[in-house]
XYZ file of N, CA and C in Angstrom:
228
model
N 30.603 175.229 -83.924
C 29.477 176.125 -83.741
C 28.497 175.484 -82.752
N 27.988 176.021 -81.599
C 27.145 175.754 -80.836
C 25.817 175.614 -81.501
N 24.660 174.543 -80.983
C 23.419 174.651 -82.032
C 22.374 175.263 -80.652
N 21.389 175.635 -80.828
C 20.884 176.010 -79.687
C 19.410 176.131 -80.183
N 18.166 176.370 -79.152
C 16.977 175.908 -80.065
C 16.397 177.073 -79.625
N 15.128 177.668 -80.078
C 14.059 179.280 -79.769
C 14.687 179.928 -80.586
N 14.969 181.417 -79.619
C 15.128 182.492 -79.925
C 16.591 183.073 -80.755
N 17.252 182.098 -79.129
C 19.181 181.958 -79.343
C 19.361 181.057 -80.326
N 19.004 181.097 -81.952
C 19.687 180.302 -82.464
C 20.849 181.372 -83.320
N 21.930 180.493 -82.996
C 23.163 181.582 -83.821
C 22.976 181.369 -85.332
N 23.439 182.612 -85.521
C 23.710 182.816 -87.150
C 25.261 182.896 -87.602
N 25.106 182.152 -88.843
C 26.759 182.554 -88.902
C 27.339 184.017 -88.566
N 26.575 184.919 -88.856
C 27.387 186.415 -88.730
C 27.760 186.730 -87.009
N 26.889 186.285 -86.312
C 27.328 186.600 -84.912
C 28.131 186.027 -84.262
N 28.310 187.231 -83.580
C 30.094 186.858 -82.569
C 29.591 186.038 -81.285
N 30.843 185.712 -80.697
C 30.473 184.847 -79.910
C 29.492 186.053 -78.524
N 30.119 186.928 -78.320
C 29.476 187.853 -77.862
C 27.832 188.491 -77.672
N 27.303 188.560 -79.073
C 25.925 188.665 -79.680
C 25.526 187.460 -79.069
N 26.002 186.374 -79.611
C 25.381 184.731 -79.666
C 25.074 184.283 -77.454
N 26.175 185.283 -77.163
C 26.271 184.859 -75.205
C 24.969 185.864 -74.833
N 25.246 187.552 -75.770
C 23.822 187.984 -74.724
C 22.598 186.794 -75.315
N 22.776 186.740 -76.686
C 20.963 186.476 -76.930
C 20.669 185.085 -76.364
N 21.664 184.264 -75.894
C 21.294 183.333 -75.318
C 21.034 183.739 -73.349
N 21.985 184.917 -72.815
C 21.300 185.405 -71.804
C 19.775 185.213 -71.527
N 19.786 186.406 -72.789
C 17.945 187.154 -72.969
C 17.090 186.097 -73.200
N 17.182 184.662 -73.805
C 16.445 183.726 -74.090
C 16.673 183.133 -72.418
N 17.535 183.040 -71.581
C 17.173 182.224 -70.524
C 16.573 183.087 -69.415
N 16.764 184.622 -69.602
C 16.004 185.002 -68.452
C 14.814 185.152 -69.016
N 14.704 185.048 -70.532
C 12.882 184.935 -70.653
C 12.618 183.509 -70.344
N 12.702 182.728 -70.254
C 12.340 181.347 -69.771
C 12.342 181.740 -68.438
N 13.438 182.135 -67.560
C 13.137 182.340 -66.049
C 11.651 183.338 -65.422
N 11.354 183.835 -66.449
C 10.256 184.315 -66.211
C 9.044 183.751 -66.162
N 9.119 183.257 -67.253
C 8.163 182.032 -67.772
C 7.735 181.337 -66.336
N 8.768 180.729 -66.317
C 8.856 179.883 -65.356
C 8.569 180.307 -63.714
N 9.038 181.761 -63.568
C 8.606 182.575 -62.167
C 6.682 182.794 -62.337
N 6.526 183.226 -63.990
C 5.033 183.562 -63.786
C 3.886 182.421 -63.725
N 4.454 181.297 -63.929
C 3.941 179.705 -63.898
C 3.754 179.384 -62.436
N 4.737 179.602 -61.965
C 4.755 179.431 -60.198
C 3.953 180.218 -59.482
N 3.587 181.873 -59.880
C 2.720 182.712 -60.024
C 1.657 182.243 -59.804
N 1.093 181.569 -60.724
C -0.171 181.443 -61.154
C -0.578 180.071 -60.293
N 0.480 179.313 -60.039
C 0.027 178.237 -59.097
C -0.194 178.516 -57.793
N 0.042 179.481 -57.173
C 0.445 180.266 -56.195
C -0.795 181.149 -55.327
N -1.152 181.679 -56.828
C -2.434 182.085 -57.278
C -3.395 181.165 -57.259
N -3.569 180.236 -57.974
C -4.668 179.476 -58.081
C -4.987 178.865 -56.210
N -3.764 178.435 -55.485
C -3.736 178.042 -54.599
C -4.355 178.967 -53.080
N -3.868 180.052 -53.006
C -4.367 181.351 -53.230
C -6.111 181.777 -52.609
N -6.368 181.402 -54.280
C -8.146 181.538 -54.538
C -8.987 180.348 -53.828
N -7.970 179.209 -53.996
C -9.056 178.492 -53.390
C -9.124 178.919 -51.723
N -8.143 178.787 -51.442
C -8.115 179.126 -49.599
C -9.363 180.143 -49.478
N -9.387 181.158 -50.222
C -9.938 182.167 -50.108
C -11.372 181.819 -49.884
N -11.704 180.652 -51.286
C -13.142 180.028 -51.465
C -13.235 179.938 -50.351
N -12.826 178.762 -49.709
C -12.648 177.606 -48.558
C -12.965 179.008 -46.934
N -12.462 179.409 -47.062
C -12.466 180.495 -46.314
C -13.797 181.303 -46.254
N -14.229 181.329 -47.001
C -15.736 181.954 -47.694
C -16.715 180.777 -47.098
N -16.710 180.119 -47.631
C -17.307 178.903 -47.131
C -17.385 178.896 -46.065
N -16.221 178.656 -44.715
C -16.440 178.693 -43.577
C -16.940 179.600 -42.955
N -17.228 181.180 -43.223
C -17.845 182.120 -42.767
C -19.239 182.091 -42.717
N -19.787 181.726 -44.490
C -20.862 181.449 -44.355
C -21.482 180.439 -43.989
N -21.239 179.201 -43.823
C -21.291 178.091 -43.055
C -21.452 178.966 -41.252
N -20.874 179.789 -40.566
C -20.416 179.558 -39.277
C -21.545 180.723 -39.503
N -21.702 181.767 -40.329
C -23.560 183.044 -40.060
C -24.629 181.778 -39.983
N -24.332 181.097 -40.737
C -25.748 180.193 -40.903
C -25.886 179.341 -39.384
N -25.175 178.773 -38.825
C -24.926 178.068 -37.915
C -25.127 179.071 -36.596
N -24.377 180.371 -36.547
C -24.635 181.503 -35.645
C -25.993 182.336 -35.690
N -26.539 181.979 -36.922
C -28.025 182.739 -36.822
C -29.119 181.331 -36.553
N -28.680 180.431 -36.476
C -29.488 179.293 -36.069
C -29.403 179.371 -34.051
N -28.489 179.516 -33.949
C -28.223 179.463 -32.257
C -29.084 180.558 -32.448
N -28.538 181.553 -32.834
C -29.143 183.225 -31.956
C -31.177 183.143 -32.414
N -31.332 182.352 -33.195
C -32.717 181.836 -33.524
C -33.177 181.140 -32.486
N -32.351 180.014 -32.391
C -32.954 179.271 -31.034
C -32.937 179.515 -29.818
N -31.853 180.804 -29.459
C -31.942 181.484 -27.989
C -33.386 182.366 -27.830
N -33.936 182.802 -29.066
C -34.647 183.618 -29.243
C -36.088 183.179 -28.808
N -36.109 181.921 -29.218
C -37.166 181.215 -29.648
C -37.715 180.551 -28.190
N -36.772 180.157 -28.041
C -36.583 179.633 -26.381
C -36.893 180.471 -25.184
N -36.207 182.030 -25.216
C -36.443 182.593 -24.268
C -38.098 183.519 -24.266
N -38.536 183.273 -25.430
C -39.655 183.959 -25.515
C -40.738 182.844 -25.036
Protein backbone atom coordinates (compact mmCIF):
# COMPACT_ATOMS: atom_id res chain seq x y z
CA UNK A 1 0.00 0.00 0.00
CA UNK A 2 1.35 3.37 -0.93
CA UNK A 3 1.36 5.91 2.24
CA UNK A 4 0.90 9.40 1.07
CA UNK A 5 0.36 12.61 3.26
CA UNK A 6 -2.85 15.71 2.93
CA UNK A 7 -5.64 15.10 1.11
CA UNK A 8 -4.43 11.78 -1.02
CA UNK A 9 -4.29 9.65 1.84
CA UNK A 10 -5.62 6.13 0.65
CA UNK A 11 -8.13 4.23 2.37
CA UNK A 12 -8.32 0.71 2.36
CA UNK A 13 -11.60 0.71 0.22
CA UNK A 14 -10.07 2.60 -2.73
CA UNK A 15 -8.94 1.34 -5.94
CA UNK A 16 -5.92 2.02 -7.25
CA UNK A 17 -7.80 4.23 -9.66
CA UNK A 18 -9.75 6.56 -6.95
CA UNK A 19 -6.31 6.56 -4.96
CA UNK A 20 -4.33 7.92 -8.83
CA UNK A 21 -7.18 10.67 -9.41
CA UNK A 22 -7.16 11.92 -5.71
CA UNK A 23 -3.61 12.02 -5.69
CA UNK A 24 -3.89 13.93 -9.28
CA UNK A 25 -6.36 16.52 -7.58
CA UNK A 26 -3.99 16.87 -4.49
CA UNK A 27 -0.98 17.75 -6.88
CA UNK A 28 -2.66 20.09 -9.13
CA UNK A 29 -3.95 21.76 -5.94
CA UNK A 30 -0.43 22.21 -4.76
CA UNK A 31 0.43 23.40 -8.41
CA UNK A 32 -1.73 26.08 -7.79
CA UNK A 33 -0.64 26.88 -4.59
CA UNK A 34 2.42 27.16 -5.81
CA UNK A 35 1.42 29.23 -9.30
CA UNK A 36 -0.60 31.69 -6.81
CA UNK A 37 2.65 32.12 -4.49
CA UNK A 38 4.63 33.13 -7.57
CA UNK A 39 1.56 35.39 -8.19
CA UNK A 40 1.84 37.22 -5.39
CA UNK A 41 5.63 37.63 -5.62
CA UNK A 42 5.17 38.89 -8.92
CA UNK A 43 2.73 41.11 -7.54
CA UNK A 44 4.43 42.35 -4.71
CA UNK A 45 7.36 43.02 -7.16
CA UNK A 46 4.96 44.63 -9.37
CA UNK A 47 3.77 47.32 -6.66
CA UNK A 48 6.87 48.28 -5.74
CA UNK A 49 8.11 49.34 -9.35
CA UNK A 50 4.97 51.06 -9.44
CA UNK A 51 5.89 52.95 -5.94
CA UNK A 52 9.39 53.60 -7.31
CA UNK A 53 7.84 54.86 -10.38
CA UNK A 54 5.55 57.24 -8.42
CA UNK A 55 8.32 58.50 -6.75
CA UNK A 56 10.19 59.40 -9.77
CA UNK A 57 7.35 61.43 -11.23
CA UNK A 58 6.88 63.23 -8.29
CA UNK A 59 10.39 63.80 -7.59
CA UNK A 60 10.87 65.02 -11.52
CA UNK A 61 7.06 67.81 -10.97
CA UNK A 62 8.96 68.97 -8.03
CA UNK A 63 12.27 69.41 -9.75
CA UNK A 64 10.27 70.66 -13.13
CA UNK A 65 8.25 73.20 -11.17
CA UNK A 66 11.47 74.41 -9.52
CA UNK A 67 13.16 75.14 -13.09
CA UNK A 68 9.85 76.55 -14.55
CA UNK A 69 9.96 78.75 -11.04
CA UNK A 70 13.32 79.82 -11.68
CA UNK A 71 12.83 80.66 -15.46
CA UNK A 72 10.06 82.68 -14.16
CA UNK A 73 11.72 84.39 -11.59
CA UNK A 74 14.64 85.24 -13.65
CA UNK A 75 12.97 86.48 -16.63
CA UNK A 76 10.83 88.86 -14.76
Amino acid sequence: MVEAKGKSERKPEDSDATFGVKCLQEYRRLAKLKEVKANQVMLKKLAKNVQNTRDLIIDWKVISSEVVTDKVTVSR
